Amino acid sequence: MAYETLIVEIEDYIALIRLNRPDALNALNSKLLSELAVALGEADKDDSVRCIVITGSEKAFAAGADIKEMSEKSFVEMFGEDFFARESDAIMRTRKPIIAAVSGYALGGGCELAMACDFIIASDTAKFGQPEINLGVVAGIGGTQRLTRFVGKSKSMDMHLTGRFMDAAEAERSGLVSRVVPAKDLLTEAKKAAAKIAEKSMLTSMAVKECVNRSYETTLREGILFERRVFHALFATEDQKEGMAAFLEKRQPQFRDR
Ligand code: HXC
């Protein structure tokens, strides 16, 4: 499928989705976010995709929601459209693993989009921020909630109240990103991580996502119970038998997503 604001390539079981509005540092407008929702839905359905990587350009993952598009909107329009709610929920509905490969600016909605992915690999040029306060608004697609869970209250308040940017080293130190790599290696490293994930059983990867995401939604006791039940349930799959047999037979497992 051809998109106006995205470039999508599928190769070796990895869907690489590149945000592509170079003139606006990949600012997230309605077109881009609705195309992203469609692309994620398509990748989720496509048997030739086992992991998704979302990336931007070298200069910007995304510099936030499109300020030109939003600036003149009224409350009635924002509320009536439920601005970006459906589009941003699409990423939460995606069951296959999603890696954000971030180079340059990931600001406002761009930082929020990266945080909504399953994990973030950053280039050493990455800059994260929630500068909405400079525009007289707050984050609108999860930033106050997700950044606080990632980096704790003090740093999250600092970022949201001052609007300052965090560099890649600070982002790694604070637990916002899983790894930092040299800018020139970003896509290679993201694809390597995606290829590792693509080797696993898709059933198990989806189960991991459900379990880890549950930790944000519930108490420790309930989360542990949920995890235990999922663990038990996976013994109904052929992939559990194959994974354990392969270990015992000292060979690589051949998972079949069953
Ligand atoms: C629209 C944007 C944009 C944005 C950059 N551009 N960010 N357009 N919306 N968020 C455009 C600029 O207008 C400019 O277009 C071109 O991209 C290049 O940007 P420059 O500012 O010239 O580049 P530079 O000087 O390198 O500065 C980079 C920057 C700065 C620091 C990232 O662009 C910036 O501060 N952008 C805004 C960041 C921001 O406030 N994000 C939060 C948005 S609110 P022209 O046509 O002039 O060349 C948000 C809310 C999310 O995200 C919740 C939604 C529900």
mmCIF file of C-alpha atoms and ligand atoms in Angstrom:
data_model
loop_
_atom_site.group_PDB
_atom_site.id
_atom_site.type_symbol
_atom_site.label_atom_id
_atom_site.label_comp_id
_atom_site.label_asym_id
_atom_site.label_seq_id
_atom_site.Cartn_x
_atom_site.Cartn_y
_atom_site.Cartn_z
ATOM 1 C CA MET A 1 0.000 0.000 0.000
ATOM 2 C CA ALA A 2 1.269 3.497 -0.872
ATOM 3 C CA TYR A 3 1.292 6.155 1.811
ATOM 4 C CA GLU A 4 1.785 9.923 1.562
ATOM 5 C CA THR A 5 3.577 10.417 4.859
ATOM 6 C CA LEU A 6 5.201 7.027 5.491
ATOM 7 C CA ILE A 7 7.620 4.747 3.715
ATOM 8 C CA VAL A 8 6.976 1.109 4.557
ATOM 9 C CA GLU A 9 9.359 -1.679 3.626
ATOM 10 C CA ILE A 10 8.926 -5.316 4.545
ATOM 11 C CA GLU A 11 12.012 -7.479 4.438
ATOM 12 C CA ASP A 12 13.166 -10.547 6.369
ATOM 13 C CA TYR A 13 9.988 -10.577 8.491
ATOM 14 C CA ILE A 14 10.549 -6.978 9.630
ATOM 15 C CA ALA A 15 8.218 -4.111 8.716
ATOM 16 C CA LEU A 16 10.229 -0.898 8.712
ATOM 17 C CA ILE A 17 7.882 2.087 8.960
ATOM 18 C CA ARG A 18 9.641 5.371 8.297
ATOM 19 C CA LEU A 19 7.849 8.612 9.180
ATOM 20 C CA ASN A 20 8.313 10.815 6.153
ATOM 21 C CA ARG A 21 7.424 14.501 6.414
ATOM 22 C CA PRO A 22 10.962 15.866 6.003
ATOM 23 C CA ASP A 23 9.864 19.508 5.586
ATOM 24 C CA ALA A 24 8.217 19.512 9.014
ATOM 25 C CA LEU A 25 10.675 17.315 10.951
ATOM 26 C CA ASN A 26 8.067 14.536 10.782
ATOM 27 C CA ALA A 27 5.495 16.555 12.738
ATOM 28 C CA LEU A 28 2.544 14.301 13.424
ATOM 29 C CA ASN A 29 -0.497 15.556 11.535
ATOM 30 C CA SER A 30 -3.818 13.732 11.141
ATOM 31 C CA LYS A 31 -2.745 12.259 7.812
ATOM 32 C CA LEU A 32 0.463 10.781 9.228
ATOM 33 C CA LEU A 33 -1.165 9.389 12.358
ATOM 34 C CA SER A 34 -4.078 7.871 10.470
ATOM 35 C CA GLU A 35 -1.682 6.334 7.914
ATOM 36 C CA LEU A 36 0.425 4.993 10.774
ATOM 37 C CA ALA A 37 -2.666 3.387 12.308
ATOM 38 C CA VAL A 38 -3.439 1.709 8.965
ATOM 39 C CA ALA A 39 0.189 0.588 8.457
ATOM 40 C CA LEU A 40 0.306 -0.939 11.953
ATOM 41 C CA GLY A 41 -3.016 -2.726 11.381
ATOM 42 C CA GLU A 42 -1.713 -4.111 8.062
ATOM 43 C CA ALA A 43 1.586 -5.242 9.616
ATOM 44 C CA ASP A 44 -0.282 -6.923 12.461
ATOM 45 C CA LYS A 45 -2.328 -8.968 9.952
ATOM 46 C CA ASP A 46 0.557 -9.774 7.607
ATOM 47 C CA ASP A 47 2.135 -13.220 8.122
ATOM 48 C CA SER A 48 5.353 -11.994 6.520
ATOM 49 C CA VAL A 49 5.825 -9.525 9.414
ATOM 50 C CA ARG A 50 7.107 -10.713 12.786
ATOM 51 C CA CYS A 51 8.422 -7.443 14.209
ATOM 52 C CA ILE A 52 7.843 -3.760 13.445
ATOM 53 C CA VAL A 53 10.390 -0.936 13.566
ATOM 54 C CA ILE A 54 9.196 2.681 13.544
ATOM 55 C CA THR A 55 11.814 5.272 12.680
ATOM 56 C CA GLY A 56 12.149 8.827 11.394
ATOM 57 C CA SER A 57 15.012 10.697 9.774
ATOM 58 C CA GLU A 58 18.498 11.367 11.058
ATOM 59 C CA LYS A 59 17.426 14.838 12.228
ATOM 60 C CA ALA A 60 14.050 13.961 13.696
ATOM 61 C CA PHE A 61 12.104 10.928 14.803
ATOM 62 C CA ALA A 62 9.194 13.390 15.114
ATOM 63 C CA ALA A 63 9.176 16.968 16.415
ATOM 64 C CA GLY A 64 5.712 16.619 17.913
ATOM 65 C CA ALA A 65 2.133 17.027 16.833
ATOM 66 C CA ASP A 66 1.760 19.407 13.895
ATOM 67 C CA ILE A 67 1.460 22.826 15.475
ATOM 68 C CA LYS A 68 0.179 24.425 12.241
ATOM 69 C CA GLU A 69 -2.666 21.949 12.073
ATOM 70 C CA MET A 70 -3.647 22.379 15.734
ATOM 71 C CA SER A 71 -3.100 26.046 16.398
ATOM 72 C CA GLU A 72 -6.525 27.412 15.373
ATOM 73 C CA LYS A 73 -8.643 24.562 16.689
ATOM 74 C CA SER A 74 -11.322 25.206 19.311
ATOM 75 C CA PHE A 75 -12.089 23.080 22.353
ATOM 76 C CA VAL A 76 -15.302 21.944 20.660
ATOM 77 C CA GLU A 77 -13.341 20.686 17.642
ATOM 78 C CA MET A 78 -10.646 19.000 19.744
ATOM 79 C CA PHE A 79 -13.213 17.312 21.988
ATOM 80 C CA GLY A 80 -15.605 16.544 19.132
ATOM 81 C CA GLU A 81 -12.880 14.853 17.079
ATOM 82 C CA ASP A 82 -11.390 13.282 20.234
ATOM 83 C CA PHE A 83 -8.167 14.635 18.762
ATOM 84 C CA PHE A 84 -5.686 11.861 18.017
ATOM 85 C CA ALA A 85 -7.343 9.395 20.420
ATOM 86 C CA ARG A 86 -8.243 6.769 17.824
ATOM 87 C CA GLU A 87 -4.950 7.155 15.971
ATOM 88 C CA SER A 88 -2.804 6.945 19.078
ATOM 89 C CA ASP A 89 -4.759 3.978 20.449
ATOM 90 C CA ALA A 90 -3.836 2.023 17.281
ATOM 91 C CA ILE A 91 -0.338 1.467 18.568
ATOM 92 C CA MET A 92 -1.728 -0.036 21.778
ATOM 93 C CA ARG A 93 -3.862 -2.429 19.748
ATOM 94 C CA THR A 94 -0.862 -3.759 17.804
ATOM 95 C CA ARG A 95 -0.026 -7.215 19.075
ATOM 96 C CA LYS A 96 3.293 -7.695 17.302
ATOM 97 C CA PRO A 97 6.410 -6.206 18.913
ATOM 98 C CA ILE A 98 7.243 -2.620 17.916
ATOM 99 C CA ILE A 99 10.681 -1.048 18.307
ATOM 100 C CA ALA A 100 11.118 2.730 18.077
ATOM 101 C CA ALA A 101 14.462 3.585 16.448
ATOM 102 C CA VAL A 102 15.007 7.217 17.409
ATOM 103 C CA SER A 103 17.531 9.619 15.934
ATOM 104 C CA GLY A 104 17.410 13.391 16.471
ATOM 105 C CA TYR A 105 14.333 15.068 17.934
ATOM 106 C CA ALA A 106 11.608 13.045 19.636
ATOM 107 C CA LEU A 107 9.551 15.863 21.088
ATOM 108 C CA GLY A 108 6.006 16.165 22.367
ATOM 109 C CA GLY A 109 3.868 13.697 20.428
ATOM 110 C CA GLY A 110 7.106 12.311 18.931
ATOM 111 C CA CYS A 111 8.401 11.371 22.367
ATOM 112 C CA GLU A 112 4.951 10.009 23.214
ATOM 113 C CA LEU A 113 4.871 7.910 20.054
ATOM 114 C CA ALA A 114 8.302 6.462 20.860
ATOM 115 C CA MET A 115 7.206 5.671 24.422
ATOM 116 C CA ALA A 116 4.069 3.923 23.160
ATOM 117 C CA CYS A 117 6.280 1.454 21.248
ATOM 118 C CA ASP A 118 7.496 -1.632 23.113
ATOM 119 C CA PHE A 119 11.001 -0.299 23.540
ATOM 120 C CA ILE A 120 13.239 2.460 22.269
ATOM 121 C CA ILE A 121 16.677 2.156 20.690
ATOM 122 C CA ALA A 122 18.221 5.625 20.464
ATOM 123 C CA SER A 123 21.067 6.995 18.420
ATOM 124 C CA ASP A 124 23.619 9.067 20.299
ATOM 125 C CA THR A 125 22.095 12.165 18.648
ATOM 126 C CA ALA A 126 18.604 11.576 20.050
ATOM 127 C CA LYS A 127 16.892 14.321 22.035
ATOM 128 C CA PHE A 128 13.731 13.648 23.959
ATOM 129 C CA GLY A 129 11.412 16.286 25.351
ATOM 130 C CA GLN A 130 7.874 17.246 26.288
ATOM 131 C CA PRO A 131 7.996 20.963 25.407
ATOM 132 C CA GLU A 132 4.206 21.419 25.172
ATOM 133 C CA ILE A 133 4.357 23.844 28.100
ATOM 134 C CA ASN A 134 6.002 26.369 25.745
ATOM 135 C CA LEU A 135 2.851 26.238 23.613
ATOM 136 C CA GLY A 136 0.461 26.670 26.513
ATOM 137 C CA VAL A 137 -0.696 23.062 26.555
ATOM 138 C CA VAL A 138 0.201 19.762 28.206
ATOM 139 C CA ALA A 139 1.159 16.494 26.514
ATOM 140 C CA GLY A 140 -1.887 14.904 24.870
ATOM 141 C CA ILE A 141 -1.072 11.353 23.865
ATOM 142 C CA GLY A 142 0.216 9.885 27.091
ATOM 143 C CA GLY A 143 3.359 11.897 27.883
ATOM 144 C CA THR A 144 2.524 12.889 31.451
ATOM 145 C CA GLN A 145 1.623 9.282 32.249
ATOM 146 C CA ARG A 146 4.226 7.280 30.333
ATOM 147 C CA LEU A 147 7.262 9.500 30.927
ATOM 148 C CA THR A 148 6.498 9.461 34.658
ATOM 149 C CA ARG A 149 6.412 5.667 34.649
ATOM 150 C CA PHE A 150 9.662 5.523 32.683
ATOM 151 C CA VAL A 151 11.782 8.081 34.552
ATOM 152 C CA GLY A 152 9.942 8.790 37.824
ATOM 153 C CA LYS A 153 8.069 11.842 39.051
ATOM 154 C CA SER A 154 10.957 14.230 39.636
ATOM 155 C CA LYS A 155 12.514 13.981 36.177
ATOM 156 C CA SER A 156 9.118 13.817 34.477
ATOM 157 C CA MET A 157 7.978 16.996 36.242
ATOM 158 C CA ASP A 158 11.287 18.649 35.316
ATOM 159 C CA MET A 159 10.823 17.738 31.632
ATOM 160 C CA HIS A 160 7.153 18.758 31.464
ATOM 161 C CA LEU A 161 7.480 21.945 33.544
ATOM 162 C CA THR A 162 10.697 23.338 32.036
ATOM 163 C CA GLY A 163 10.276 21.880 28.545
ATOM 164 C CA ARG A 164 13.977 20.987 28.484
ATOM 165 C CA PHE A 165 15.331 18.222 26.265
ATOM 166 C CA MET A 166 17.047 15.060 27.484
ATOM 167 C CA ASP A 167 19.997 13.726 25.485
ATOM 168 C CA ALA A 168 20.524 10.056 24.683
ATOM 169 C CA ALA A 169 22.913 9.416 27.580
ATOM 170 C CA GLU A 170 20.456 10.846 30.110
ATOM 171 C CA ALA A 171 17.600 8.948 28.470
ATOM 172 C CA GLU A 172 19.500 5.673 28.825
ATOM 173 C CA ARG A 173 20.546 6.460 32.400
ATOM 174 C CA SER A 174 16.943 7.220 33.314
ATOM 175 C CA GLY A 175 15.456 4.095 31.775
ATOM 176 C CA LEU A 176 13.627 5.846 28.937
ATOM 177 C CA VAL A 177 15.543 3.966 26.245
ATOM 178 C CA SER A 178 16.837 0.420 26.263
ATOM 179 C CA ARG A 179 20.100 1.127 24.429
ATOM 180 C CA VAL A 180 22.062 3.896 22.742
ATOM 181 C CA VAL A 181 24.021 3.232 19.564
ATOM 182 C CA PRO A 182 26.120 5.408 17.222
ATOM 183 C CA ALA A 183 23.852 7.327 14.817
ATOM 184 C CA LYS A 184 25.295 5.568 11.760
ATOM 185 C CA ASP A 185 24.403 2.158 13.212
ATOM 186 C CA LEU A 186 20.864 2.949 14.381
ATOM 187 C CA LEU A 187 18.900 1.107 11.716
ATOM 188 C CA THR A 188 21.322 -1.827 11.585
ATOM 189 C CA GLU A 189 21.065 -2.267 15.347
ATOM 190 C CA ALA A 190 17.267 -1.854 15.370
ATOM 191 C CA LYS A 191 16.937 -4.406 12.571
ATOM 192 C CA LYS A 192 19.272 -6.798 14.416
ATOM 193 C CA ALA A 193 17.069 -6.564 17.514
ATOM 194 C CA ALA A 194 13.967 -7.020 15.336
ATOM 195 C CA ALA A 195 15.538 -10.063 13.651
ATOM 196 C CA LYS A 196 16.185 -11.641 17.070
ATOM 197 C CA ILE A 197 12.538 -11.091 17.986
ATOM 198 C CA ALA A 198 11.372 -12.409 14.609
ATOM 199 C CA GLU A 199 13.063 -15.769 15.358
ATOM 200 C CA LYS A 200 10.877 -16.359 18.396
ATOM 201 C CA SER A 201 7.382 -17.770 18.531
ATOM 202 C CA MET A 202 4.922 -14.983 17.714
ATOM 203 C CA LEU A 203 2.536 -16.455 20.282
ATOM 204 C CA THR A 204 5.153 -16.086 22.985
ATOM 205 C CA SER A 205 6.119 -12.566 21.915
ATOM 206 C CA MET A 206 2.478 -11.496 22.079
ATOM 207 C CA ALA A 207 2.190 -13.114 25.505
ATOM 208 C CA VAL A 208 5.279 -11.193 26.710
ATOM 209 C CA LYS A 209 3.702 -7.927 25.524
ATOM 210 C CA GLU A 210 0.441 -8.673 27.327
ATOM 211 C CA CYS A 211 2.259 -9.534 30.559
ATOM 212 C CA VAL A 212 4.658 -6.575 30.606
ATOM 213 C CA ASN A 213 1.926 -4.123 29.607
ATOM 214 C CA ARG A 214 -0.306 -5.527 32.353
ATOM 215 C CA SER A 215 2.262 -4.333 34.890
ATOM 216 C CA TYR A 216 1.225 -0.765 34.053
ATOM 217 C CA GLU A 217 -2.452 -1.443 34.535
ATOM 218 C CA THR A 218 -2.787 -3.446 37.710
ATOM 219 C CA THR A 219 -1.464 -4.291 41.176
ATOM 220 C CA LEU A 220 1.646 -6.439 41.667
ATOM 221 C CA ARG A 221 -0.423 -9.330 43.025
ATOM 222 C CA GLU A 222 -2.859 -9.264 40.079
ATOM 223 C CA GLY A 223 -0.012 -8.829 37.599
ATOM 224 C CA ILE A 224 1.836 -11.836 38.969
ATOM 225 C CA LEU A 225 -1.339 -13.916 38.846
ATOM 226 C CA PHE A 226 -1.920 -12.810 35.236
ATOM 227 C CA GLU A 227 1.663 -13.749 34.325
ATOM 228 C CA ARG A 228 1.367 -17.140 36.033
ATOM 229 C CA ARG A 229 -1.817 -17.966 34.118
ATOM 230 C CA VAL A 230 -0.220 -16.929 30.819
ATOM 231 C CA PHE A 231 2.838 -19.057 31.688
ATOM 232 C CA HIS A 232 0.571 -22.041 32.392
ATOM 233 C CA ALA A 233 -1.458 -21.419 29.224
ATOM 234 C CA LEU A 234 1.644 -21.501 27.012
ATOM 235 C CA PHE A 235 2.002 -25.191 27.906
ATOM 236 C CA ALA A 236 -0.965 -25.714 25.582
ATOM 237 C CA THR A 237 1.179 -24.599 22.619
ATOM 238 C CA GLU A 238 3.350 -26.654 20.297
ATOM 239 C CA ASP A 239 5.972 -23.915 20.512
ATOM 240 C CA GLN A 240 6.509 -24.593 24.234
ATOM 241 C CA LYS A 241 7.069 -28.290 23.475
ATOM 242 C CA GLU A 242 9.406 -27.383 20.596
ATOM 243 C CA GLY A 243 11.350 -24.766 22.601
ATOM 244 C CA MET A 244 11.992 -27.103 25.515
ATOM 245 C CA ALA A 245 12.708 -30.144 23.305
ATOM 246 C CA ALA A 246 15.203 -28.099 21.267
ATOM 247 C CA PHE A 247 17.019 -27.080 24.441
ATOM 248 C CA LEU A 248 17.233 -30.678 25.632
ATOM 249 C CA GLU A 249 18.348 -31.905 22.211
ATOM 250 C CA LYS A 250 20.932 -29.104 21.984
ATOM 251 C CA ARG A 251 19.565 -27.637 18.722
ATOM 252 C CA GLN A 252 17.887 -24.423 17.576
ATOM 253 C CA PRO A 253 14.084 -24.380 18.008
ATOM 254 C CA GLN A 254 11.834 -24.193 14.948
ATOM 255 C CA PHE A 255 8.831 -22.236 16.135
ATOM 256 C CA ARG A 256 5.618 -22.473 14.128
ATOM 257 C CA ASP A 257 3.389 -20.021 16.026
ATOM 258 C CA ARG A 258 1.113 -22.791 17.238
HETATM 259 C C1 HXC B 1 4.748 21.781 12.754
HETATM 260 C C2 HXC B 1 7.029 21.844 12.754
HETATM 261 C C3 HXC B 1 7.070 21.246 14.029
HETATM 262 C C4 HXC B 1 5.825 20.895 14.641
HETATM 263 C C5 HXC B 1 9.088 21.619 13.392
HETATM 264 N N1 HXC B 1 8.302 22.062 12.402
HETATM 265 N N2 HXC B 1 8.366 21.131 14.391
HETATM 266 N N3 HXC B 1 5.874 22.102 12.123
HETATM 267 N N4 HXC B 1 4.701 21.202 13.953
HETATM 268 N N5 HXC B 1 5.760 20.295 15.820
HETATM 269 C C6 HXC B 1 8.702 22.672 11.144
HETATM 270 C C7 HXC B 1 9.152 24.113 11.337
HETATM 271 O O1 HXC B 1 8.036 24.986 11.379
HETATM 272 C C8 HXC B 1 10.005 24.329 10.109
HETATM 273 O O2 HXC B 1 9.160 24.545 8.997
HETATM 274 C C9 HXC B 1 10.665 22.961 9.906
HETATM 275 O O3 HXC B 1 9.845 22.023 10.609
HETATM 276 C C10 HXC B 1 12.064 22.895 10.484
HETATM 277 O O4 HXC B 1 12.004 23.317 11.823
HETATM 278 P P1 HXC B 1 12.960 24.442 12.441
HETATM 279 O O5 HXC B 1 12.286 24.953 13.670
HETATM 280 O O6 HXC B 1 13.325 25.443 11.399
HETATM 281 O O7 HXC B 1 14.255 23.566 12.798
HETATM 282 P P2 HXC B 1 15.295 23.816 13.968
HETATM 283 O O8 HXC B 1 15.647 25.272 14.064
HETATM 284 O O9 HXC B 1 16.390 22.839 13.712
HETATM 285 O O10 HXC B 1 14.540 23.433 15.320
HETATM 286 C C11 HXC B 1 14.127 22.098 15.542
HETATM 287 C C12 HXC B 1 13.121 22.036 16.733
HETATM 288 C C13 HXC B 1 11.989 23.062 16.506
HETATM 289 C C14 HXC B 1 13.882 22.369 18.030
HETATM 290 C C15 HXC B 1 12.630 20.604 16.802
HETATM 291 O O11 HXC B 1 11.463 22.842 15.187
HETATM 292 C C16 HXC B 1 10.858 22.926 17.494
HETATM 293 O O12 HXC B 1 10.972 23.393 18.628
HETATM 294 N N6 HXC B 1 9.726 22.341 17.051
HETATM 295 C C17 HXC B 1 8.528 22.245 17.871
HETATM 296 C C18 HXC B 1 8.674 21.208 18.927
HETATM 297 C C19 HXC B 1 7.410 21.109 19.803
HETATM 298 O O13 HXC B 1 7.027 22.110 20.437
HETATM 299 N N7 HXC B 1 6.771 19.966 19.838
HETATM 300 C C20 HXC B 1 5.561 19.734 20.623
HETATM 301 C C21 HXC B 1 4.359 19.983 19.740
HETATM 302 S S1 HXC B 1 2.834 19.794 20.660
HETATM 303 P P3 HXC B 1 9.388 25.805 7.998
HETATM 304 O O14 HXC B 1 8.208 25.721 7.067
HETATM 305 O O15 HXC B 1 9.436 27.016 8.846
HETATM 306 O O16 HXC B 1 10.703 25.477 7.356
HETATM 307 C C22 HXC B 1 2.593 18.150 20.769
HETATM 308 C C23 HXC B 1 1.338 17.710 21.508
HETATM 309 C C24 HXC B 1 1.099 16.234 21.364
HETATM 310 O O17 HXC B 1 3.339 17.372 20.312
HETATM 311 C C25 HXC B 1 -0.302 15.861 21.748
HETATM 312 C C26 HXC B 1 -1.247 15.735 20.598
HETATM 313 C C27 HXC B 1 -2.621 15.194 20.947
#
